[in-house]
Short mmCIF file of C-alpha atoms in Angstrom, two decimals:
data_model
loop_
_atom_site.label_atom_id
_atom_site.label_comp_id
_atom_site.label_asym_id
_atom_site.label_seq_id
_atom_site.Cartn_x
_atom_site.Cartn_y
_atom_site.Cartn_z
CA MET A 1 -8.83 -6.37 8.05
CA ILE A 2 -9.41 -7.23 11.62
CA CYS A 3 -6.39 -7.47 14.02
CA THR A 4 -6.73 -9.51 17.07
CA GLY A 5 -4.77 -9.04 20.23
CA VAL A 6 -5.28 -9.05 24.00
CA ASN A 7 -8.60 -6.81 25.26
CA ILE A 8 -7.23 -3.38 26.20
CA ASN A 9 -8.30 0.01 27.41
CA VAL A 10 -6.99 2.75 25.03
CA VAL A 11 -7.32 5.43 27.48
CA ASP A 12 -5.45 3.35 30.24
CA ILE A 13 -2.67 2.48 27.87
CA THR A 14 -2.22 5.85 26.58
CA ASP A 15 -1.74 6.95 30.32
CA ASP A 16 0.79 4.11 30.63
CA VAL A 17 2.69 5.45 27.47
CA ALA A 18 2.66 8.90 28.79
CA LYS A 19 4.35 7.67 32.06
CA LYS A 20 7.15 5.94 30.39
CA PRO A 21 10.40 7.73 29.61
CA ALA A 22 10.67 9.00 25.86
CA ARG A 23 12.75 6.99 23.65
CA GLU A 24 14.01 9.82 21.42
CA GLY A 25 13.54 12.72 23.34
CA PRO A 26 10.54 15.37 23.51
CA TYR A 27 8.62 15.98 20.38
CA HIS A 28 9.79 18.81 18.27
CA HIS A 29 8.04 20.58 15.41
CA GLY A 30 8.42 19.23 12.09
CA ASP A 31 8.85 15.64 13.44
CA LEU A 32 5.26 14.82 14.17
CA ARG A 33 5.03 11.75 12.02
CA ASN A 34 8.01 9.96 13.57
CA ALA A 35 6.72 11.00 17.12
CA LEU A 36 3.24 9.54 16.35
CA VAL A 37 4.81 6.35 15.11
CA SER A 38 7.17 5.92 18.26
CA ALA A 39 4.31 6.39 20.55
CA SER A 40 2.18 3.97 18.40
CA ALA A 41 4.94 1.52 18.69
CA GLN A 42 4.87 1.92 22.60
CA LEU A 43 1.27 1.44 22.45
CA ALA A 44 1.46 -1.63 20.69
CA GLU A 45 4.29 -2.85 23.05
CA ILE A 46 1.77 -2.60 25.93
CA GLY A 47 -1.56 -3.59 24.16
CA GLY A 48 -0.84 -5.08 20.68
CA PRO A 49 -2.24 -3.89 17.31
CA THR A 50 -5.69 -3.03 18.78
CA ALA A 51 -3.94 -0.30 20.85
CA VAL A 52 -2.72 1.46 17.94
CA THR A 53 -5.14 4.36 16.97
CA VAL A 54 -4.62 7.98 15.70
CA ARG A 55 -6.33 9.65 18.49
CA ALA A 56 -4.56 7.52 20.92
CA ALA A 57 -1.19 8.36 19.37
CA ALA A 58 -2.14 11.97 19.35
CA ARG A 59 -2.86 11.90 22.99
CA ALA A 60 0.34 10.26 24.14
CA VAL A 61 2.23 12.75 21.88
CA GLY A 62 0.47 15.73 23.30
CA VAL A 63 -1.35 17.12 19.90
CA THR A 64 -4.60 17.21 18.65
CA ALA A 65 -6.36 14.48 16.74
CA THR A 66 -6.65 16.94 13.78
CA ALA A 67 -2.68 17.66 13.65
CA ALA A 68 -2.12 13.70 13.87
CA TYR A 69 -4.66 13.21 10.80
CA ARG A 70 -2.39 15.41 8.53
CA HIS A 71 0.21 12.80 8.61
CA PHE A 72 -1.92 9.61 8.66
CA ASN A 73 -5.28 9.27 6.85
CA GLY A 74 -6.44 6.80 9.45
CA HIS A 75 -5.91 3.67 11.57
CA GLU A 76 -4.53 1.37 8.72
CA GLU A 77 -1.75 4.01 7.53
CA LEU A 78 -0.31 4.59 11.07
CA LEU A 79 -0.57 0.69 11.94
CA ALA A 80 1.04 -0.09 8.78
CA ALA A 81 4.09 2.45 9.91
CA VAL A 82 3.92 0.69 13.22
CA ARG A 83 4.00 -2.67 11.95
CA GLU A 84 7.03 -1.86 9.87
CA GLN A 85 8.99 -0.63 12.78
CA ALA A 86 8.09 -3.88 14.80
CA GLU A 87 9.42 -5.98 11.86
CA GLU A 88 12.64 -3.90 11.94
CA ALA A 89 13.02 -4.19 15.71
CA LEU A 90 12.62 -8.01 15.13
CA PHE A 91 15.13 -8.09 12.31
CA GLU A 92 17.59 -6.27 14.42
CA VAL A 93 17.27 -8.90 17.13
CA LEU A 94 17.87 -11.74 14.65
CA ASP A 95 20.65 -10.10 12.88
CA GLY A 96 22.56 -9.18 16.09
CA ALA A 97 22.16 -12.66 17.50
CA MET A 98 23.63 -14.25 14.36
CA LYS A 99 26.46 -11.68 14.18
CA ASN A 100 27.19 -12.45 17.90
CA VAL A 101 27.83 -16.09 17.44
CA PRO A 102 31.65 -16.36 17.12
CA ALA A 103 33.26 -17.92 13.88
CA GLN A 104 34.54 -21.53 14.88
CA ALA A 105 37.20 -23.49 13.15
CA ASP A 106 34.59 -25.40 11.61
CA PRO A 107 32.38 -23.68 9.28
CA THR A 108 29.67 -25.97 9.47
CA ALA A 109 29.36 -25.60 13.06
CA THR A 110 29.34 -22.08 12.72
CA ALA A 111 26.58 -21.99 10.14
CA ILE A 112 24.67 -24.41 12.29
CA ALA A 113 25.12 -22.22 15.54
CA ARG A 114 24.01 -19.12 13.83
CA LEU A 115 20.91 -20.33 12.46
CA ALA A 116 19.92 -22.20 15.65
CA THR A 117 20.62 -19.02 17.51
CA ALA A 118 18.51 -16.98 15.20
CA GLY A 119 15.59 -19.29 15.76
CA ARG A 120 15.87 -19.16 19.54
CA ALA A 121 16.13 -15.50 19.41
CA TYR A 122 12.88 -15.24 17.38
CA ILE A 123 11.08 -17.30 19.60
CA GLU A 124 12.32 -15.09 22.82
CA TYR A 125 11.79 -12.07 21.43
CA ALA A 126 7.86 -12.81 20.54
CA GLU A 127 7.63 -14.13 24.30
CA ARG A 128 9.39 -10.92 25.57
CA GLU A 129 7.63 -8.43 23.31
CA ARG A 130 4.22 -9.98 22.85
CA GLY A 131 2.52 -6.57 21.65
CA LEU A 132 5.37 -5.75 19.32
CA PHE A 133 5.34 -9.35 17.98
CA ARG A 134 1.42 -9.31 17.37
CA THR A 135 1.90 -6.08 15.62
CA ALA A 136 4.90 -7.15 13.15
CA PHE A 137 2.55 -9.73 11.85
CA CYS A 138 -0.91 -7.89 11.96
CA GLY A 139 -2.07 -7.66 8.39
CA SER A 140 -2.60 -4.18 7.02
CA ASP A 141 -4.73 -3.21 3.91
CA VAL A 142 -2.15 -0.81 3.00
CA ASP A 143 0.58 -3.07 2.12
CA VAL A 144 -1.16 -6.35 1.26
CA ASN A 145 0.87 -6.49 -1.95
CA LYS A 146 4.23 -6.64 -0.08
CA GLU A 147 6.52 -9.06 -1.48
CA VAL A 148 7.77 -11.65 0.93
CA LEU A 149 11.16 -12.54 -0.82
CA GLU A 150 12.14 -8.87 -0.10
CA ASP A 151 11.30 -8.97 3.43
CA PRO A 152 14.41 -8.61 5.42
CA ILE A 153 13.83 -11.35 7.84
CA PHE A 154 13.14 -13.72 4.98
CA GLN A 155 16.44 -12.82 3.54
CA LEU A 156 18.26 -13.06 6.58
CA ILE A 157 16.76 -16.56 7.19
CA GLY A 158 18.04 -17.33 3.43
CA THR A 159 21.60 -16.11 4.42
CA GLY A 160 21.63 -18.59 7.25
CA ILE A 161 20.48 -21.57 5.10
CA ASP A 162 22.84 -20.44 2.21
CA ALA A 163 25.63 -21.11 4.55
CA LEU A 164 24.57 -24.54 5.43
CA VAL A 165 24.61 -25.37 1.70
CA ALA A 166 27.84 -23.91 1.29
CA THR A 167 29.44 -26.02 3.93
CA GLY A 168 27.82 -29.44 2.48
CA PHE A 169 25.63 -29.84 5.48
CA MET A 170 22.70 -29.17 3.28
CA ASP A 171 21.91 -30.69 -0.40
CA PRO A 172 21.56 -27.71 -2.81
CA ARG A 173 18.40 -29.47 -4.25
CA GLN A 174 16.64 -29.02 -1.09
CA ARG A 175 17.56 -25.16 -0.85
CA PRO A 176 14.72 -23.48 -2.76
CA GLY A 177 11.98 -22.47 -0.50
CA ALA A 178 13.81 -23.66 2.59
CA GLU A 179 13.18 -20.19 4.20
CA PHE A 180 9.55 -20.95 4.54
CA THR A 181 10.21 -24.14 6.45
CA ALA A 182 12.31 -22.56 8.98
CA TRP A 183 10.26 -19.43 9.30
CA ALA A 184 7.24 -21.47 9.81
CA ALA A 185 8.68 -23.43 12.50
CA VAL A 186 10.02 -20.80 14.73
CA HIS A 187 6.95 -18.39 14.02
CA GLY A 188 4.34 -21.17 14.61
CA LEU A 189 5.82 -21.97 17.97
CA ALA A 190 6.11 -18.44 18.75
CA SER A 191 2.48 -18.01 18.30
CA LEU A 192 1.71 -20.89 20.49
CA ILE A 193 3.54 -19.23 23.25
CA VAL A 194 2.27 -15.69 22.71
CA ASP A 195 -1.45 -16.46 22.05
CA GLY A 196 -1.82 -20.39 22.42
CA PRO A 197 -1.69 -23.31 24.57
CA LEU A 198 1.83 -22.79 25.47
CA ALA A 199 1.09 -19.22 26.89
CA ASP A 200 0.72 -20.66 30.51
CA ALA A 201 3.15 -23.63 30.12
CA GLU A 202 5.76 -24.24 32.52
CA PRO A 203 9.09 -22.55 31.58
CA ALA A 204 10.75 -26.01 31.32
CA ASP A 205 8.18 -27.19 28.99
CA ARG A 206 8.54 -24.14 26.65
CA GLU A 207 12.04 -24.48 26.89
CA ALA A 208 11.99 -28.09 25.57
CA ALA A 209 9.79 -27.07 22.99
CA ILE A 210 11.98 -24.40 21.62
CA ASP A 211 14.78 -27.05 21.74
CA HIS A 212 13.09 -29.51 19.87
CA ALA A 213 11.62 -27.17 17.15
CA VAL A 214 15.04 -25.68 16.26
CA ALA A 215 16.86 -29.15 16.34
CA THR A 216 14.01 -30.65 14.16
CA VAL A 217 14.45 -27.88 11.55
CA LEU A 218 18.06 -28.45 11.35
CA ARG A 219 18.04 -32.09 11.17
CA GLY A 220 15.51 -31.86 8.51
CA PHE A 221 18.04 -29.85 6.47
CA ALA A 222 20.99 -32.32 7.09
CA THR A 223 20.80 -33.73 3.71
CA GLY A 224 24.17 -32.81 2.29
CA PRO A 225 27.44 -34.88 2.01
CA ARG A 226 28.94 -33.61 4.92
CA ALA A 227 25.86 -33.61 7.33
CA GLU A 228 25.82 -36.86 9.00
CA PRO A 229 28.35 -36.52 11.85
CA TYR A 230 26.62 -33.36 12.94
CA ARG A 231 23.25 -35.02 13.52
CA SER A 232 24.41 -37.01 16.43
CA THR A 233 27.26 -34.66 17.83
CA ASP A 234 26.23 -31.06 17.17
CA PRO A 235 24.59 -29.79 20.47
CA HIS A 236 22.01 -27.71 18.47
CA ILE A 237 20.88 -30.69 16.58
CA ALA A 238 21.55 -33.88 18.64
CA LEU A 239 18.57 -35.37 20.43
CA PRO A 240 19.42 -35.89 24.24
CA ALA A 241 20.36 -39.14 25.37
#
């Protein structure tokens, strides 16, 4: 397994991590594993998955590499732990974004707004936390058999889509596998912004791309008996005049 990312200098990044304020207080004996994962998450935040090494994490925490290797057999195990933490951070952002959308009198409008907000939050998180985003989706030999249907992000997207079906916006026959469609759209655009041709695009162009991607997914889901009015009137779906 090879993780790609920006070119980094591990020593410089470790120095940068050491200068940053600790997120969870100083390291205490008996909690070295969590300290190493937290330090590695900061390394990933700055330099992406290629910055995560056992020795760099040990240096950032202030212990010997030998001590660190008692908790992680090697780079792959540590990276898998950091990847899990990065995925959890993204999930929390999406979950919080959806919960922050207030319920409206119209349940369909609420469902549309929540899914649209989650899609936008996904892309904005990737742009804001590029290193962690790269790490969250960097493959690891440790967990290659992870079941995608059990992934919290997959399930959260599914909850949002279920609400579209429940309100009659989406035809239930279209429901199976719809999570992949929504996830692929936002993740693909996020990747283009983080590591692709949109990395240097003007903010207005990126914003237009985000609006179009989210609206296109929702219009594609508008196949239920109560969908038609929203295609032209809902601000998250309607094409600009």
